[in-house]
Amino acid sequence: EVAAGLELLCQRSLEPFRFQVAVNQQLGLIRDESQEAELPQEAEPVLVPEDGSLNLRELVEDELILALPVVPVRPDSAAVETTCGEPEPMEPQHPFAALAALKKDSH
């Protein structure tokens, strides 16, 4: 179980804000992928290297990263509302009209 306040940048206001993350994950340590079937249904398998070392800091960091929102938005930020009018009708232009104007000016 891990709880942390992480500093994120709001993608709506572009201001930093503190995002509270709480992760409650049951991990099952295995040495071989064939042992995964023996784990309880709710356990997330973690493959331990041959030397038996396990970097707990990296493991916790990975779980916190997975808990982050895809697009961080401060909960109290106001939604940006925009209104667009009808687009101005555009006159169709010949793709070489600019070249024709240059040719005309050179004579």
GROMACS .gro file of N, CA and C in nm:
model
  321
    1GLU      N    1   0.086  -0.117   0.000
    1GLU     CA    2   0.000   0.000   0.000
    1GLU      C    3   0.090   0.123   0.000
    2VAL      N    4   0.064   0.214  -0.093
    2VAL     CA    5   0.143   0.336  -0.106
    2VAL      C    6   0.049   0.453  -0.124
    3ALA      N    7   0.078   0.562  -0.054
    3ALA     CA    8   0.004   0.686  -0.072
    3ALA      C    9   0.106   0.799  -0.085
    4ALA      N   10   0.081   0.888  -0.180
    4ALA     CA   11   0.175   0.998  -0.204
    4ALA      C   12   0.103   1.115  -0.266
    5GLY      N   13   0.157   1.233  -0.243
    5GLY     CA   14   0.111   1.354  -0.311
    5GLY      C   15   0.214   1.389  -0.416
    6LEU      N   16   0.176   1.386  -0.541
    6LEU     CA   17   0.269   1.409  -0.651
    6LEU      C   18   0.242   1.544  -0.716
    7GLU      N   19   0.347   1.614  -0.751
    7GLU     CA   20   0.336   1.744  -0.815
    7GLU      C   21   0.320   1.722  -0.966
    8LEU      N   22   0.204   1.764  -1.020
    8LEU     CA   23   0.177   1.749  -1.163
    8LEU      C   24   0.148   1.886  -1.223
    9LEU      N   25   0.151   1.894  -1.355
    9LEU     CA   26   0.120   2.017  -1.425
    9LEU      C   27  -0.019   2.003  -1.488
   10CYS      N   28  -0.111   2.089  -1.448
   10CYS     CA   29  -0.247   2.087  -1.500
   10CYS      C   30  -0.243   2.121  -1.649
   11GLN      N   31  -0.302   2.035  -1.731
   11GLN     CA   32  -0.302   2.057  -1.875
   11GLN      C   33  -0.411   2.155  -1.919
   12ARG      N   34  -0.493   2.197  -1.825
   12ARG     CA   35  -0.597   2.296  -1.857
   12ARG      C   36  -0.546   2.436  -1.826
   13SER      N   37  -0.485   2.454  -1.708
   13SER     CA   38  -0.440   2.587  -1.666
   13SER      C   39  -0.289   2.605  -1.677
   14LEU      N   40  -0.216   2.495  -1.701
   14LEU     CA   41  -0.069   2.494  -1.707
   14LEU      C   42  -0.006   2.541  -1.576
   15GLU      N   43  -0.074   2.517  -1.465
   15GLU     CA   44  -0.022   2.548  -1.332
   15GLU      C   45   0.003   2.418  -1.258
   16PRO      N   46   0.106   2.416  -1.172
   16PRO     CA   47   0.133   2.295  -1.095
   16PRO      C   48   0.025   2.273  -0.988
   17PHE      N   49  -0.001   2.148  -0.956
   17PHE     CA   50  -0.094   2.114  -0.849
   17PHE      C   51  -0.053   1.981  -0.788
   18ARG      N   52  -0.098   1.958  -0.667
   18ARG     CA   53  -0.065   1.834  -0.596
   18ARG      C   54  -0.176   1.733  -0.621
   19PHE      N   55  -0.137   1.616  -0.669
   19PHE     CA   56  -0.230   1.508  -0.700
   19PHE      C   57  -0.208   1.395  -0.600
   20GLN      N   58  -0.312   1.358  -0.528
   20GLN     CA   59  -0.302   1.252  -0.429
   20GLN      C   60  -0.322   1.116  -0.496
   21VAL      N   61  -0.226   1.026  -0.473
   21VAL     CA   62  -0.230   0.893  -0.531
   21VAL      C   63  -0.231   0.791  -0.417
   22ALA      N   64  -0.317   0.694  -0.426
   22ALA     CA   65  -0.320   0.584  -0.330
   22ALA      C   66  -0.326   0.454  -0.409
   23VAL      N   67  -0.228   0.368  -0.385
   23VAL     CA   68  -0.219   0.241  -0.456
   23VAL      C   69  -0.224   0.129  -0.353
   24ASN      N   70  -0.316   0.038  -0.372
   24ASN     CA   71  -0.325  -0.080  -0.286
   24ASN      C   72  -0.316  -0.200  -0.378
   25GLN      N   73  -0.198  -0.260  -0.383
   25GLN     CA   74  -0.172  -0.366  -0.478
   25GLN      C   75  -0.109  -0.486  -0.407
   26GLN      N   76  -0.157  -0.603  -0.435
   26GLN     CA   77  -0.097  -0.725  -0.380
   26GLN      C   78  -0.006  -0.781  -0.489
   27LEU      N   79   0.121  -0.798  -0.455
   27LEU     CA   80   0.219  -0.847  -0.550
   27LEU      C   81   0.258  -0.990  -0.514
   28GLY      N   82   0.277  -1.070  -0.615
   28GLY     CA   83   0.322  -1.208  -0.595
   28GLY      C   84   0.459  -1.224  -0.660
   29LEU      N   85   0.559  -1.254  -0.578
   29LEU     CA   86   0.695  -1.269  -0.629
   29LEU      C   87   0.714  -1.408  -0.686
   30ILE      N   88   0.760  -1.414  -0.811
   30ILE     CA   89   0.782  -1.543  -0.877
   30ILE      C   90   0.921  -1.541  -0.941
   31ARG      N   91   0.979  -1.658  -0.954
   31ARG     CA   92   1.111  -1.670  -1.019
   31ARG      C   93   1.097  -1.717  -1.164
   32ASP      N   94   0.983  -1.775  -1.198
   32ASP     CA   95   0.961  -1.828  -1.332
   32ASP      C   96   0.816  -1.799  -1.371
   33GLU      N   97   0.791  -1.769  -1.496
   33GLU     CA   98   0.656  -1.736  -1.542
   33GLU      C   99   0.557  -1.850  -1.521
   34SER      N  100   0.606  -1.972  -1.514
   34SER     CA  101   0.517  -2.086  -1.492
   34SER      C  102   0.454  -2.081  -1.351
   35GLN      N  103   0.514  -2.009  -1.259
   35GLN     CA  104   0.461  -1.998  -1.122
   35GLN      C  105   0.343  -1.900  -1.113
   36GLU      N  106   0.319  -1.826  -1.218
   36GLU     CA  107   0.212  -1.726  -1.216
   36GLU      C  108   0.076  -1.788  -1.189
   37ALA      N  109   0.051  -1.907  -1.240
   37ALA     CA  110  -0.078  -1.973  -1.221
   37ALA      C  111  -0.103  -2.009  -1.075
   38GLU      N  112   0.002  -2.022  -0.996
   38GLU     CA  113  -0.011  -2.058  -0.855
   38GLU      C  114  -0.048  -1.939  -0.766
   39LEU      N  115  -0.037  -1.818  -0.820
   39LEU     CA  116  -0.066  -1.698  -0.741
   39LEU      C  117  -0.217  -1.681  -0.723
   40PRO      N  118  -0.257  -1.616  -0.614
   40PRO     CA  119  -0.400  -1.582  -0.599
   40PRO      C  120  -0.445  -1.490  -0.713
   41GLN      N  121  -0.573  -1.495  -0.745
   41GLN     CA  122  -0.630  -1.418  -0.856
   41GLN      C  123  -0.599  -1.268  -0.844
   42GLU      N  124  -0.603  -1.213  -0.723
   42GLU     CA  125  -0.585  -1.069  -0.703
   42GLU      C  126  -0.438  -1.025  -0.701
   43ALA      N  127  -0.345  -1.118  -0.705
   43ALA     CA  128  -0.203  -1.085  -0.697
   43ALA      C  129  -0.147  -1.050  -0.835
   44GLU      N  130  -0.068  -0.946  -0.838
   44GLU     CA  131   0.001  -0.905  -0.960
   44GLU      C  132   0.139  -0.971  -0.960
   45PRO      N  133   0.171  -1.052  -1.062
   45PRO     CA  134   0.300  -1.121  -1.061
   45PRO      C  135   0.417  -1.026  -1.083
   46VAL      N  136   0.524  -1.049  -1.007
   46VAL     CA  137   0.649  -0.974  -1.023
   46VAL      C  138   0.759  -1.076  -1.039
   47LEU      N  139   0.823  -1.072  -1.154
   47LEU     CA  140   0.930  -1.166  -1.185
   47LEU      C  141   1.058  -1.120  -1.117
   48VAL      N  142   1.112  -1.202  -1.026
   48VAL     CA  143   1.235  -1.171  -0.953
   48VAL      C  144   1.353  -1.223  -1.035
   49PRO      N  145   1.456  -1.140  -1.054
   49PRO     CA  146   1.573  -1.185  -1.131
   49PRO      C  147   1.641  -1.306  -1.067
   50GLU      N  148   1.726  -1.373  -1.145
   50GLU     CA  149   1.797  -1.492  -1.099
   50GLU      C  150   1.876  -1.469  -0.971
   51ASP      N  151   1.937  -1.351  -0.958
   51ASP     CA  152   2.018  -1.324  -0.838
   51ASP      C  153   1.934  -1.295  -0.714
   52GLY      N  154   1.802  -1.290  -0.729
   52GLY     CA  155   1.713  -1.270  -0.615
   52GLY      C  156   1.699  -1.125  -0.571
   53SER      N  157   1.766  -1.035  -0.641
   53SER     CA  158   1.757  -0.894  -0.603
   53SER      C  159   1.627  -0.833  -0.656
   54LEU      N  160   1.572  -0.743  -0.580
   54LEU     CA  161   1.449  -0.676  -0.619
   54LEU      C  162   1.461  -0.531  -0.577
   55ASN      N  163   1.449  -0.441  -0.673
   55ASN     CA  164   1.460  -0.299  -0.643
   55ASN      C  165   1.322  -0.248  -0.603
   56LEU      N  166   1.300  -0.237  -0.474
   56LEU     CA  167   1.170  -0.196  -0.422
   56LEU      C  168   1.134  -0.054  -0.466
   57ARG      N  169   1.233   0.033  -0.472
   57ARG     CA  170   1.206   0.171  -0.513
   57ARG      C  171   1.150   0.175  -0.655
   58GLU      N  172   1.210   0.100  -0.748
   58GLU     CA  173   1.160   0.096  -0.886
   58GLU      C  174   1.021   0.035  -0.893
   59LEU      N  175   0.996  -0.065  -0.811
   59LEU     CA  176   0.866  -0.130  -0.809
   59LEU      C  177   0.756  -0.033  -0.764
   60VAL      N  178   0.784   0.042  -0.657
   60VAL     CA  179   0.688   0.141  -0.607
   60VAL      C  180   0.670   0.253  -0.710
   61GLU      N  181   0.781   0.297  -0.770
   61GLU     CA  182   0.774   0.403  -0.871
   61GLU      C  183   0.686   0.360  -0.988
   62ASP      N  184   0.702   0.238  -1.033
   62ASP     CA  185   0.620   0.187  -1.144
   62ASP      C  186   0.472   0.188  -1.109
   63GLU      N  187   0.438   0.146  -0.987
   63GLU     CA  188   0.298   0.143  -0.943
   63GLU      C  189   0.241   0.285  -0.936
   64LEU      N  190   0.321   0.381  -0.890
   64LEU     CA  191   0.275   0.520  -0.884
   64LEU      C  192   0.254   0.577  -1.025
   65ILE      N  193   0.343   0.545  -1.116
   65ILE     CA  194   0.328   0.593  -1.253
   65ILE      C  195   0.201   0.537  -1.316
   66LEU      N  196   0.172   0.411  -1.290
   66LEU     CA  197   0.051   0.350  -1.345
   66LEU      C  198  -0.076   0.413  -1.288
   67ALA      N  199  -0.066   0.474  -1.169
   67ALA     CA  200  -0.184   0.535  -1.105
   67ALA      C  201  -0.207   0.679  -1.152
   68LEU      N  202  -0.113   0.735  -1.227
   68LEU     CA  203  -0.129   0.873  -1.272
   68LEU      C  204  -0.234   0.884  -1.382
   69PRO      N  205  -0.303   0.997  -1.388
   69PRO     CA  206  -0.400   1.016  -1.497
   69PRO      C  207  -0.327   1.039  -1.628
   70VAL      N  208  -0.389   1.002  -1.738
   70VAL     CA  209  -0.329   1.022  -1.870
   70VAL      C  210  -0.312   1.171  -1.896
   71VAL      N  211  -0.416   1.249  -1.864
   71VAL     CA  212  -0.412   1.394  -1.880
   71VAL      C  213  -0.440   1.454  -1.742
   72PRO      N  214  -0.336   1.505  -1.675
   72PRO     CA  215  -0.358   1.562  -1.542
   72PRO      C  216  -0.432   1.696  -1.549
   73VAL      N  217  -0.542   1.704  -1.476
   73VAL     CA  218  -0.622   1.827  -1.469
   73VAL      C  219  -0.654   1.852  -1.322
   74ARG      N  220  -0.622   1.972  -1.276
   74ARG     CA  221  -0.653   2.009  -1.138
   74ARG      C  222  -0.805   2.005  -1.119
   75PRO      N  223  -0.853   1.936  -1.016
   75PRO     CA  224  -0.998   1.918  -0.999
   75PRO      C  225  -1.078   2.047  -0.989
   76ASP      N  226  -1.019   2.153  -0.934
   76ASP     CA  227  -1.095   2.277  -0.918
   76ASP      C  228  -1.075   2.376  -1.033
   77SER      N  229  -1.010   2.334  -1.141
   77SER     CA  230  -0.990   2.425  -1.254
   77SER      C  231  -1.118   2.431  -1.338
   78ALA      N  232  -1.144   2.549  -1.389
   78ALA     CA  233  -1.265   2.569  -1.470
   78ALA      C  234  -1.240   2.520  -1.612
   79ALA      N  235  -1.341   2.461  -1.668
   79ALA     CA  236  -1.332   2.414  -1.806
   79ALA      C  237  -1.319   2.534  -1.899
   80VAL      N  238  -1.239   2.521  -2.000
   80VAL     CA  239  -1.222   2.627  -2.099
   80VAL      C  240  -1.333   2.613  -2.202
   81GLU      N  241  -1.409   2.720  -2.216
   81GLU     CA  242  -1.518   2.717  -2.313
   81GLU      C  243  -1.484   2.808  -2.429
   82THR      N  244  -1.501   2.757  -2.545
   82THR     CA  245  -1.477   2.837  -2.664
   82THR      C  246  -1.598   2.827  -2.754
   83THR      N  247  -1.620   2.932  -2.826
   83THR     CA  248  -1.728   2.930  -2.924
   83THR      C  249  -1.668   2.968  -3.058
   84CYS      N  250  -1.712   2.900  -3.155
   84CYS     CA  251  -1.664   2.926  -3.291
   84CYS      C  252  -1.783   2.967  -3.376
   85GLY      N  253  -1.763   3.072  -3.450
   85GLY     CA  254  -1.868   3.115  -3.542
   85GLY      C  255  -1.863   3.032  -3.669
   86GLU      N  256  -1.950   3.066  -3.759
   86GLU     CA  257  -1.950   2.998  -3.889
   86GLU      C  258  -1.823   3.037  -3.964
   87PRO      N  259  -1.759   2.943  -4.027
   87PRO     CA  260  -1.639   2.978  -4.103
   87PRO      C  261  -1.674   3.062  -4.224
   88GLU      N  262  -1.584   3.154  -4.255
   88GLU     CA  263  -1.602   3.239  -4.373
   88GLU      C  264  -1.586   3.152  -4.498
   89PRO      N  265  -1.675   3.165  -4.595
   89PRO     CA  266  -1.657   3.087  -4.718
   89PRO      C  267  -1.531   3.133  -4.790
   90MET      N  268  -1.455   3.038  -4.838
   90MET     CA  269  -1.331   3.070  -4.907
   90MET      C  270  -1.351   3.056  -5.057
   91GLU      N  271  -1.291   3.149  -5.128
   91GLU     CA  272  -1.294   3.142  -5.273
   91GLU      C  273  -1.195   3.035  -5.317
   92PRO      N  274  -1.235   2.945  -5.404
   92PRO     CA  275  -1.139   2.847  -5.453
   92PRO      C  276  -1.029   2.916  -5.532
   93GLN      N  277  -0.906   2.877  -5.506
   93GLN     CA  278  -0.792   2.938  -5.574
   93GLN      C  279  -0.718   2.832  -5.653
   94HIS      N  280  -0.670   2.875  -5.765
   94HIS     CA  281  -0.587   2.787  -5.847
   94HIS      C  282  -0.454   2.768  -5.774
   95PRO      N  283  -0.400   2.645  -5.766
   95PRO     CA  284  -0.277   2.622  -5.691
   95PRO      C  285  -0.156   2.699  -5.744
   96PHE      N  286  -0.159   2.740  -5.870
   96PHE     CA  287  -0.045   2.811  -5.927
   96PHE      C  288  -0.074   2.959  -5.948
   97ALA      N  289  -0.175   3.013  -5.879
   97ALA     CA  290  -0.212   3.153  -5.896
   97ALA      C  291  -0.099   3.245  -5.853
   98ALA      N  292  -0.027   3.212  -5.748
   98ALA     CA  293   0.084   3.295  -5.703
   98ALA      C  294   0.195   3.298  -5.807
   99LEU      N  295   0.221   3.185  -5.872
   99LEU     CA  296   0.324   3.181  -5.976
   99LEU      C  297   0.282   3.265  -6.097
  100ALA      N  298   0.155   3.260  -6.133
  100ALA     CA  299   0.105   3.340  -6.245
  100ALA      C  300   0.121   3.488  -6.216
  101ALA      N  301   0.097   3.528  -6.090
  101ALA     CA  302   0.113   3.669  -6.053
  101ALA      C  303   0.259   3.710  -6.062
  102LEU      N  304   0.349   3.622  -6.023
  102LEU     CA  305   0.493   3.653  -6.033
  102LEU      C  306   0.536   3.666  -6.178
  103LYS      N  307   0.486   3.578  -6.262
  103LYS     CA  308   0.519   3.582  -6.404
  103LYS      C  309   0.468   3.710  -6.468
  104LYS      N  310   0.347   3.752  -6.428
  104LYS     CA  311   0.286   3.873  -6.481
  104LYS      C  312   0.368   3.995  -6.443
  105ASP      N  313   0.419   3.999  -6.317
  105ASP     CA  314   0.496   4.113  -6.267
  105ASP      C  315   0.634   4.121  -6.334
  106SER      N  316   0.688   4.009  -6.378
  106SER     CA  317   0.822   4.011  -6.437
  106SER      C  318   0.822   4.063  -6.580
  107HIS      N  319   0.707   4.072  -6.647
  107HIS     CA  320   0.699   4.119  -6.787
  107HIS      C  321   0.666   4.264  -6.791
   0.00000   0.00000   0.00000
